[in-house]
XYZ file of C-alpha atoms in Angstrom:
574
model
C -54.642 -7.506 58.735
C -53.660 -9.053 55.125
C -53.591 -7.987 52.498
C -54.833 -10.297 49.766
C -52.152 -11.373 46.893
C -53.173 -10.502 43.473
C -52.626 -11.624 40.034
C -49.326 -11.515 38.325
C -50.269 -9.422 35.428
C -51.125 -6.743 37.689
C -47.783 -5.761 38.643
C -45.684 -2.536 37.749
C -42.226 -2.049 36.810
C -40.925 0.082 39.158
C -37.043 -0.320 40.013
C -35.850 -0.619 42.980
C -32.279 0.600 43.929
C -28.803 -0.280 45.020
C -26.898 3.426 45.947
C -23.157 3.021 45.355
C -21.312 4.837 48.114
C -18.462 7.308 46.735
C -15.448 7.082 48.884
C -14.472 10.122 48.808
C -18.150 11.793 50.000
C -18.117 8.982 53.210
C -14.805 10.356 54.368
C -15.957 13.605 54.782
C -19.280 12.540 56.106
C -21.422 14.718 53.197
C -23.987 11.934 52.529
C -25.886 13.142 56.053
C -27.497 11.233 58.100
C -29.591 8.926 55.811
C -29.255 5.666 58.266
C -28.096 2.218 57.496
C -30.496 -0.230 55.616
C -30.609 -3.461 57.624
C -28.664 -6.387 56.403
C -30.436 -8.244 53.020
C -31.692 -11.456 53.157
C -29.321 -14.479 51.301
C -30.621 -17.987 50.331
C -27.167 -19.255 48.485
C -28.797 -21.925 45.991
C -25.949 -24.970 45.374
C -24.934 -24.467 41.966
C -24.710 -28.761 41.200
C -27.289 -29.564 38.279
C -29.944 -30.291 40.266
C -32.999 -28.257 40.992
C -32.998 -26.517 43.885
C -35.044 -27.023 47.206
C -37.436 -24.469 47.933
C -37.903 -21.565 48.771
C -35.306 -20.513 46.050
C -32.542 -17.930 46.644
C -33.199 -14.379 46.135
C -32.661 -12.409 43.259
C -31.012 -9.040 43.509
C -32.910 -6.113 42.839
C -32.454 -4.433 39.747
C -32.720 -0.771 39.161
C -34.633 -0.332 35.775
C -33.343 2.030 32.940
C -35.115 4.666 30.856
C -33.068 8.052 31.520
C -31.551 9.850 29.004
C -28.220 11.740 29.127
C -28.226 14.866 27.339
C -25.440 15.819 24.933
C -22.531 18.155 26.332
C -23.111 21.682 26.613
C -21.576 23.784 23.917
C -20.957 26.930 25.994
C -18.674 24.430 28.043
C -15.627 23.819 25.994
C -13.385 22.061 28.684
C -16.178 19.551 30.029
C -15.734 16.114 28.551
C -18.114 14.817 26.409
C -20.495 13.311 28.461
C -20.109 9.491 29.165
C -23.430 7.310 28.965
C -24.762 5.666 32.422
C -23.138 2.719 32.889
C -25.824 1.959 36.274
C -29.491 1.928 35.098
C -32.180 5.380 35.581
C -35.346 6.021 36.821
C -38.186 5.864 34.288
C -39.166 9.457 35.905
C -37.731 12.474 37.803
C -37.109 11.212 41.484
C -35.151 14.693 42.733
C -34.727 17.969 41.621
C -32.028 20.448 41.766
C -31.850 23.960 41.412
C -28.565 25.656 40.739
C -28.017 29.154 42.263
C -25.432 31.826 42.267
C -24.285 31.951 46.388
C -24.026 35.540 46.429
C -26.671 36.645 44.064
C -28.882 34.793 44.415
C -30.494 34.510 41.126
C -30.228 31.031 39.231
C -27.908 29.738 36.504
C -28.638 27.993 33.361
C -26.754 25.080 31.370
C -25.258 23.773 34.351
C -24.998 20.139 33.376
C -25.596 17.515 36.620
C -22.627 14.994 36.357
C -23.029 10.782 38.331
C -19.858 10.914 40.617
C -19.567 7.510 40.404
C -19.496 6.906 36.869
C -18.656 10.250 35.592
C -22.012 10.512 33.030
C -24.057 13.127 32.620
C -27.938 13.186 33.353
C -29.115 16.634 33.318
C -29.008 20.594 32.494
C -30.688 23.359 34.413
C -33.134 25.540 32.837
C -33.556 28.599 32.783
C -34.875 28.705 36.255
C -31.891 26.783 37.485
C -33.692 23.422 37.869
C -32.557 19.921 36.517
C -34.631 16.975 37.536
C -32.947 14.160 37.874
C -34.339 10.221 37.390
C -31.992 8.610 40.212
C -33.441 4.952 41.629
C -31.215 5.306 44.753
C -29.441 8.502 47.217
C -26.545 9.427 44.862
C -23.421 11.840 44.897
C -23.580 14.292 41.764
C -21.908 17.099 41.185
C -22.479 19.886 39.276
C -19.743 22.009 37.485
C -20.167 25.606 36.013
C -17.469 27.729 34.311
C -16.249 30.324 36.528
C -17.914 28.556 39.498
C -16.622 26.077 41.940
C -17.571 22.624 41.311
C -20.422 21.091 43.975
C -21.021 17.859 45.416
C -24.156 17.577 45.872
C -25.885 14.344 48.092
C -29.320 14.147 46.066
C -32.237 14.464 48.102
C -34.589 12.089 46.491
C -38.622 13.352 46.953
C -37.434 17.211 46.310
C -39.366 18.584 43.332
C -39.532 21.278 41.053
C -42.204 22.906 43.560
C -39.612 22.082 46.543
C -35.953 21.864 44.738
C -32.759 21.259 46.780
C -30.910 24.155 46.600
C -26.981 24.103 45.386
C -25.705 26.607 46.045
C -22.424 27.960 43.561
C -19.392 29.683 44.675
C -17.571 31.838 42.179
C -14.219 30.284 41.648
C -11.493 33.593 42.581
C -9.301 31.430 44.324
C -7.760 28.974 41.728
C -4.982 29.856 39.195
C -6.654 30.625 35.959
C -5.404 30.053 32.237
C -6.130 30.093 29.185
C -4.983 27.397 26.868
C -3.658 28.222 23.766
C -3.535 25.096 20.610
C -1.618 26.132 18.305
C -0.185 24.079 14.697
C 3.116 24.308 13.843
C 2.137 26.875 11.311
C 0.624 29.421 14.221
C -2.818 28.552 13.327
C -5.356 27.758 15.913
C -6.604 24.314 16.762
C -9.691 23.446 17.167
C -10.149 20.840 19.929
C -7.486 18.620 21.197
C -7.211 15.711 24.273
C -5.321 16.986 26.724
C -3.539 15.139 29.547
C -2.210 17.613 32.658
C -0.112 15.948 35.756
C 1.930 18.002 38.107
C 5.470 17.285 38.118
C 6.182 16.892 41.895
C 3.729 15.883 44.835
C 2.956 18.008 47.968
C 2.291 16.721 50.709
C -0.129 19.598 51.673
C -2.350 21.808 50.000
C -3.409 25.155 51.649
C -6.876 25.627 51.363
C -6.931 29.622 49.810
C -10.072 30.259 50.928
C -10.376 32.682 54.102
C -11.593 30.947 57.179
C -14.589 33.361 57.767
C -15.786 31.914 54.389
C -16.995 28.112 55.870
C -19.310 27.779 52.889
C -16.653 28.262 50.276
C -14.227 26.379 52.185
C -16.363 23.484 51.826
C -17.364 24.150 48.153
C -13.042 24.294 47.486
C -12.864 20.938 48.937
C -15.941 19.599 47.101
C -14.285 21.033 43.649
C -10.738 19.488 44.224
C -12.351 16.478 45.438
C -14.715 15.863 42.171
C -11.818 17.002 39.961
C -10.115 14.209 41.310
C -12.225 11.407 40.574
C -12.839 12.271 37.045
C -15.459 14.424 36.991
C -15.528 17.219 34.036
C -14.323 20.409 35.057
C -12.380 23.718 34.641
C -10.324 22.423 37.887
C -6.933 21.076 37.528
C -5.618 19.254 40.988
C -2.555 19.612 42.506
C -0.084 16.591 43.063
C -0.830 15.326 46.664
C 0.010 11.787 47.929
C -0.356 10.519 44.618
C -0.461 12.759 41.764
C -3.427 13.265 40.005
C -4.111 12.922 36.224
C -6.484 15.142 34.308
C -7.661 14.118 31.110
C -9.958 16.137 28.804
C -11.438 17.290 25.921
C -10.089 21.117 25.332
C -10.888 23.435 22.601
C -8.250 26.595 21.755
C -9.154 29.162 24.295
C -10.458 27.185 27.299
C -9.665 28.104 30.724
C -7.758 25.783 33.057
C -7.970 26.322 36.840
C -5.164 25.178 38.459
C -5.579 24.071 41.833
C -1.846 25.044 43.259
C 1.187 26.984 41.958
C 3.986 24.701 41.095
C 4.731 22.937 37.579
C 2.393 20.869 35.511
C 3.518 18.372 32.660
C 1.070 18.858 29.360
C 0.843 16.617 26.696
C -2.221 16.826 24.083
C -2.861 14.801 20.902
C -5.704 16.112 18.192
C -7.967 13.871 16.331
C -5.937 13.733 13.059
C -2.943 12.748 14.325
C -1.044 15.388 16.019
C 1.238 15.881 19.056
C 1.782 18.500 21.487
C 4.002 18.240 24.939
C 5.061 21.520 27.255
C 5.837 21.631 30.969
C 3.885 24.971 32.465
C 4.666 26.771 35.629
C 1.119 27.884 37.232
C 1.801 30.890 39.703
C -0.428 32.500 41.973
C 0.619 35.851 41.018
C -1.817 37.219 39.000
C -4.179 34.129 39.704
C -5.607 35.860 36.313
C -4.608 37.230 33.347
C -0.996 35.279 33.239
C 0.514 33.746 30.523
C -1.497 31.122 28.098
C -0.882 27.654 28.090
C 0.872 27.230 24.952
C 0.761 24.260 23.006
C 2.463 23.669 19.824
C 1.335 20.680 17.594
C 3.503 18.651 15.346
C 2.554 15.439 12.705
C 2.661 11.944 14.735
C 4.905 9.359 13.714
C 3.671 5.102 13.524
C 4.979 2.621 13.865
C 4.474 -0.458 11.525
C 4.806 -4.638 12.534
C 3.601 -8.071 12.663
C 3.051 -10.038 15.845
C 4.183 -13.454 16.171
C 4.598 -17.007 17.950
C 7.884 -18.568 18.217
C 7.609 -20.588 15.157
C 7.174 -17.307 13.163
C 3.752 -17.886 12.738
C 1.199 -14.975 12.878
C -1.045 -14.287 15.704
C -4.605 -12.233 14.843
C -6.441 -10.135 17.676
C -2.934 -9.065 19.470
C -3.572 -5.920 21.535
C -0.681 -3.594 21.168
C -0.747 -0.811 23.152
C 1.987 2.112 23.850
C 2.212 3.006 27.503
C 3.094 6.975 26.383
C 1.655 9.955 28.534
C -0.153 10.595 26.018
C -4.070 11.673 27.052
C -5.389 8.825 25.445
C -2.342 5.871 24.636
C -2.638 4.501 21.074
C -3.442 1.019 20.466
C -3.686 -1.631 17.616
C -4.932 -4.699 17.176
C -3.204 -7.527 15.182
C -4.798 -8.490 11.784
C -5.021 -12.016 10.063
C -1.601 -11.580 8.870
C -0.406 -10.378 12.274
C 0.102 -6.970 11.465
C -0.571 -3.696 12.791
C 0.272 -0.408 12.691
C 0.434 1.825 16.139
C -0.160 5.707 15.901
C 0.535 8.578 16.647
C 4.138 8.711 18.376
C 6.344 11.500 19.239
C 8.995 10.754 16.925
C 12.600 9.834 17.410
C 11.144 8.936 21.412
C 10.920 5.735 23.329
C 7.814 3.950 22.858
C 7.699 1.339 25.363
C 4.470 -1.584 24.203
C 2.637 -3.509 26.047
C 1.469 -6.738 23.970
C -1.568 -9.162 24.722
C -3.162 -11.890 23.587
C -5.525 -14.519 25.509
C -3.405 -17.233 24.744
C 0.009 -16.133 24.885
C 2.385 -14.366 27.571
C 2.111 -10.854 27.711
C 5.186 -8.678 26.366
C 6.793 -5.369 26.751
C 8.610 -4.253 24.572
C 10.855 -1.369 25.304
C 13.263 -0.509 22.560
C 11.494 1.102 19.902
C 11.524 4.114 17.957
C 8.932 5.489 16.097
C 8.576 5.397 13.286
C 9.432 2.202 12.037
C 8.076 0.132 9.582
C 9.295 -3.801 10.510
C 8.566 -4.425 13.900
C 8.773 -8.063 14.848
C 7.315 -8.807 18.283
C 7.150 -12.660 19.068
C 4.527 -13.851 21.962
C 5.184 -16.935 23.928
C 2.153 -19.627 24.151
C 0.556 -20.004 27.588
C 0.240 -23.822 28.963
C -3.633 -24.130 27.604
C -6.149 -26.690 29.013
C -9.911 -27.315 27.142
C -12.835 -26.047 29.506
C -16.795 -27.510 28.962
C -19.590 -26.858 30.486
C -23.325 -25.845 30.540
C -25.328 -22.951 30.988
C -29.047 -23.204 32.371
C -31.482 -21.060 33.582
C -32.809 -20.994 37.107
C -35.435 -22.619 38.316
C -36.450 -24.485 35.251
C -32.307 -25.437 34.099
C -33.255 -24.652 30.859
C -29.933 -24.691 28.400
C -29.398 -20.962 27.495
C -27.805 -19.837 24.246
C -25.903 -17.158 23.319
C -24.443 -16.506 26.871
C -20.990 -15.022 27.496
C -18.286 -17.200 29.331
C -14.952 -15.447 30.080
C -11.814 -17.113 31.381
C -9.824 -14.354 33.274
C -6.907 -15.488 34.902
C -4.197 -13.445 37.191
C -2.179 -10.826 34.873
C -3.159 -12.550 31.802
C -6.141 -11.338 29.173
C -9.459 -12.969 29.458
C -10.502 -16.078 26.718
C -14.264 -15.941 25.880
C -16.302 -17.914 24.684
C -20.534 -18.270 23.528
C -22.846 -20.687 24.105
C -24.459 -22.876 22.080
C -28.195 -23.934 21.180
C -27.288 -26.847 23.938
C -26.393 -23.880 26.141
C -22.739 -25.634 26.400
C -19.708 -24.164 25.816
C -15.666 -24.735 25.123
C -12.891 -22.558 25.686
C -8.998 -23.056 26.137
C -8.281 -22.047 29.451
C -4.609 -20.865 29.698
C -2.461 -20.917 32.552
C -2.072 -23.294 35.649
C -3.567 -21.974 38.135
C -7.156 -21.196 39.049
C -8.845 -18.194 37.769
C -12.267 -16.716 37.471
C -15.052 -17.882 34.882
C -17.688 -15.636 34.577
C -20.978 -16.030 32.841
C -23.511 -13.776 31.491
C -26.247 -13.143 29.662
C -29.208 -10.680 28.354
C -32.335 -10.847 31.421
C -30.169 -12.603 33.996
C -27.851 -11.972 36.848
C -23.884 -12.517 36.127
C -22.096 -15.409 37.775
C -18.700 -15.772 38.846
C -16.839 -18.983 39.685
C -13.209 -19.837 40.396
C -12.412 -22.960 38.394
C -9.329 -24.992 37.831
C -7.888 -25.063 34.219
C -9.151 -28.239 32.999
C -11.598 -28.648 35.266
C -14.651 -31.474 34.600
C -17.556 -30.617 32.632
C -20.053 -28.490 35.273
C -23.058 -26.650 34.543
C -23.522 -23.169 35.293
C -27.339 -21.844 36.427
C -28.007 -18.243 35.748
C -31.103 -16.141 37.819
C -33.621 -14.099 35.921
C -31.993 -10.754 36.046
C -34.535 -8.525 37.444
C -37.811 -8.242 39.794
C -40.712 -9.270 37.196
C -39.295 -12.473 35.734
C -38.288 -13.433 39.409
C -41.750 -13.126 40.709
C -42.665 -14.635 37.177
C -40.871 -17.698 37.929
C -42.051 -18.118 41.556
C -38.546 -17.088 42.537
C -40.024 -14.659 45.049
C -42.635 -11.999 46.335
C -43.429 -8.563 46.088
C -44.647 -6.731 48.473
C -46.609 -3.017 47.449
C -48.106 0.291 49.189
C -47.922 3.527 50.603
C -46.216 4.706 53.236
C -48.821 7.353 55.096
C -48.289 9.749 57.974
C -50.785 10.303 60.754
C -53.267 12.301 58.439
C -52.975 9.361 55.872
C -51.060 11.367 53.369
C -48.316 9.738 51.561
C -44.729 10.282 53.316
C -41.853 9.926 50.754
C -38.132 9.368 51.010
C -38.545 6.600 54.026
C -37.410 3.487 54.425
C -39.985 0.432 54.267
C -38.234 -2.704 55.715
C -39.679 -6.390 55.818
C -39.615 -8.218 58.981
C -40.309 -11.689 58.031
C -41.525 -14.360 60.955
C -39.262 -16.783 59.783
C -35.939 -16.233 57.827
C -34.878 -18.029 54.609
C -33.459 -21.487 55.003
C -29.562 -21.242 55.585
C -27.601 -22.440 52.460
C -26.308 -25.592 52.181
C -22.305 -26.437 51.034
C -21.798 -27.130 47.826
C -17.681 -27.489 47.225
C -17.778 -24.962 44.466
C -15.931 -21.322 44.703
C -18.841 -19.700 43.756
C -18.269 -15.893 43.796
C -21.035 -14.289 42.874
C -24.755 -15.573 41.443
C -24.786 -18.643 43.327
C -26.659 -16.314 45.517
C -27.880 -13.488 45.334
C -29.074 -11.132 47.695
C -32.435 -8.932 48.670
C -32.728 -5.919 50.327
C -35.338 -6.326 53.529
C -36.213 -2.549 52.950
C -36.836 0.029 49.894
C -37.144 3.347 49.747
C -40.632 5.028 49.234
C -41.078 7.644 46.321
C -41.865 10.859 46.055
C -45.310 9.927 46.046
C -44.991 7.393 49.463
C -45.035 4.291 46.994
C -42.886 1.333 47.739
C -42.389 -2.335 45.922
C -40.316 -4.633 48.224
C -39.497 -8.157 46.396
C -38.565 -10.815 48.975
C -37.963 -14.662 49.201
C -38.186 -14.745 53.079
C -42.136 -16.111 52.342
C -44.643 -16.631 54.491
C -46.317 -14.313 57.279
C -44.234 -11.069 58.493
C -44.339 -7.558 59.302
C -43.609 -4.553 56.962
C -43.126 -1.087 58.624
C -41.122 2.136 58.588
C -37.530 1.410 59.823
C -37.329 1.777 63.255
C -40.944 1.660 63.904
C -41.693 -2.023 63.657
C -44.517 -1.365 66.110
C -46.628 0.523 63.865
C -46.350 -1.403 60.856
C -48.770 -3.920 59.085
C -49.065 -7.620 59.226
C -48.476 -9.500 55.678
C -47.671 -12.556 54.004
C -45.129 -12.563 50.931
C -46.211 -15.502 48.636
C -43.827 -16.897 46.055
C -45.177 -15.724 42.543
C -47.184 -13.048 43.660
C -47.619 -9.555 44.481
C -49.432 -8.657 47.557
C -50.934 -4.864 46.668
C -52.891 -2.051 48.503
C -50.611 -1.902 51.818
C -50.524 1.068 53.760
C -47.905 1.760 56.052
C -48.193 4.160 59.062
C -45.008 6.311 59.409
């Protein structure tokens, strides 16, 4: 039966989602068996100034915004300040997690809900231990508590606060705890400080302490070492293993550090005003509590002072100089008018090897300085530089687009950018011989990537709306929208709806362009149903098809996706 398409205006923003996979989850196979989403459709449009034959290529689906991160817990000293989402939220709880103490079962509060892949965080428990969370797609997130080990947890999207997915937390008594002690050079307590940790030598293997009988916490050690390792906040500090790991994070005086492993760890910290600290601590396992404090002792910062340079003596403005210290976070400058900049804070009387940049000159390092020092001369040598035009449109209608962003990023050189005019052109020096990558963006539409020759002849560039809406808008493609429904006709969420269309989209023709990315873009042929059984599937394989559960196609609905519209009211059977 089908469904008949309805109006545009009648549509509703609802994301759909694209999960990033963390690597370090899929090697230990802790994502569970959630299945593989089929292939997506790809129409690759030729990017050559012409309009493009229909049916146009697909846009990519775009998860929509709206969550808020809350600020850092305050009981939680040594967590980082929490970094905003750099991928988009749900406009609404999808899952809901409820943290519990393993062996007493009772829940804990304040235990903020960290992104693994971006490091960001998105929620708190309450004080019945639940944090809802407004994820678009399955997601790795991990939730550290001090005292506890931290969890890796592989959201369950359709769990509620009625049905929460249970994490359960494993007192940390295993790991080698410290407290850290910030001290000025007067004995008086510091505040906060950064602080950078990195063991001194790698191991090659790392006995797991926990005793075999204890599978749960065995897996909630690896969990904790493995989130510690890719950046997320914690108490933890890893081990060296095949490479050493660096931990960098906000401490205040009197934190606790949990150190993975006995052995020695390299400490350097720097404060917000200005000053330095640096010790080398030996962690050992006897008493794993209760030994000595982490001392650090912090001194003034020294600067140093310069002018950057071309050959001819002439000052160069917007020069990144940056000193490639241990320091938790490495100080940088950037060149004035006049060339000048001043780089702090330094140890003093040490090495401070610089890296210098600048779009249109050789990098430098410079490796024989001192701080402080107040006439610092670095000369930058030009790079060979070739003028770049071109256009940017908008797809379908080519439509010049202002105020879009073109970056020139060759090989081991910094990127040249340049903006768009009212024309929607563009003209930027492109340095260096060889080809590199211009990329284009701009507000509401999808990025593009090309590799182009410096020098290359004028070319236009066509951007894709940048999201479902203005897609179907444009009569890019289709949406497709239901329920998914069990035998009973209730709604069944947290399945996969996939689009089976009767005949795929047209293959793409060659255009003789490197296009990299935006040329084409590509669909997913199934979505994931919410907690309430809804799904919206946007398509350009038009025309008549079949939409049904994955890997039920027999019990699925006939349909036709129709460029420009929405075809509404669908009801799957599960």
């Amino acid at each position: 039966m089908l469904a008949r398409p309805m109006a545009r205006s009648a549509l509703l923003p609802v994301a759909l989602f694209a999960a990033a996979a963390l690597g370090v989850a899929w090697a230990t196979g802790w994502f569970g068996d959630e299945g593989h989403a089929p292939a997506p459709d790809a129409a690759p449009i030729a990017n050559d100034g012409t309009a493009a034959p229909p049916p146009p290529a697909n846009g990519s689906a775009e998860a929509a915004g709206g969550g808020r991160a809350p600020a850092p817990m305050a009981s939680a000293p040594t967590a980082a300040a929490a970094q905003a989402p750099k991928d988009p939220l749900a406009d609404r709880p999808t899952a809901c997690l409820r943290a519990v103490d393993r062996d007493a079962g009772g829940p804990l509060t304040g235990v903020p809900v960290y992104r693994c892949k971006d490091g960001s965080a998105i929620a708190f428990t309450d004080d019945r231990g639940l944090a809802p969370v407004p994820l678009v797609g399955p997601e790795q997130l991990a939730l550290p508590a001090p005292g506890y080990l931290t969890r890796m947890v592989p959201t369950r999207l359709g769990s509620s606060e009625r049905e929460p997915q249970d994490v359960p937390m494993v007192r940390d008594v295993w790991s080698i705890a410290r407290t850290l002690a910030l001290r000025a050079a007067d004995g008086r307590p510091v505040g906060e400080a950064r602080v950078r940790i990195q063991p001194v030598a790698a191991r090659r293997h790392i006995p797991n302490p926990v005793p075999n009988a204890d599978a749960a916490g065995q897996r909630a050690w690896i969990e904790n070492g493995n989130v510690a390792r890719i950046g997320v906040p914690s108490e933890f500090v890893p081990a060296a293993g095949a490479v050493a790991p660096v931990t960098v994070r906000t401490c205040a005086d009197g934190s606790t550090l949990r150190f993975e492993a006995d052995g020695e760890y390299a400490v350097v910290a720097a404060t917000a005003d200005g000053r330095l600290a640096r010790a080398t601590y030996r962690a050992t396992a006897t008493p794993r509590t209760g030994g000595p404090d982490v001392a650090l002792a912090f001194a003034p910062g020294a600067a140093l002072r310069g002018r950057v340079v071309d050959p001819a003596g002439r000052p160069i403005a917007g020069a990144t100089v940056t000193a490639t210290s241990e320091q938790p976070d490495p100080p940088t400058a950037t060149s004035g008018a006049d060339g000048a900049f001043v780089l702090a804070p330094l140890f003093a009387g040490e090495p401070a090897p610089l890296q210098v940049r600048h779009g249109l000159h050789q990098p430098a390092v410079v490796d024989s300085l001192r701080a402080p020092a107040d006439d610092v001369v670095i000369t930058l040598t030009p790079l060979p530089q070739s003028p770049l035009r071109g256009r940017v449109r908008t797809r379908p209608g080519l439509q010049p687009l202002a105020q879009a962003a073109v970056v020139w990023q060759p090989e081991g050189a910094d990127p040249v950018a340049a903006t768009t005019g009212a024309d929607g052109e563009f003209l930027l020096q492109a340095t260096g011989k060889q080809p590199a990558r211009l990329t284009v963006t701009a507000v509401g539409h999808l990025a593009y990537t090309e590799l182009v020759n410096p020098g290359a002849p004028f070319a236009d560039y066509d951007l894709w709306p940048g999201n479902a809406d203005a897609r179907v808008t444009a009569g890019v493609s289709a949406l497709l929208e239901g329920v998914a429904v069990d035998a009973a006709g209730a709604p069944v969420a947290d399945v996969d709806v996939q689009w089976t269309p009767a005949q795929p989209p047209a293959a793409a023709l060659p255009t003789g362009r490197r296009v990299l990315a935006g040329g084409a873009v590509l669909l997913p042929r199934s979505v994931r149903t919410g907690p309430d059984g809804s799904f919206r599937l946007e398509t350009i394989a038009f025309g008549p098809g079949r939409l049904h559960v994955a890997g039920a196609p027999f019990r699925g609905v006939d349909a036709t996706a129709v460029a420009g519209a929405a075809t509404n009211g669908l009801r799957i059977p599960q």
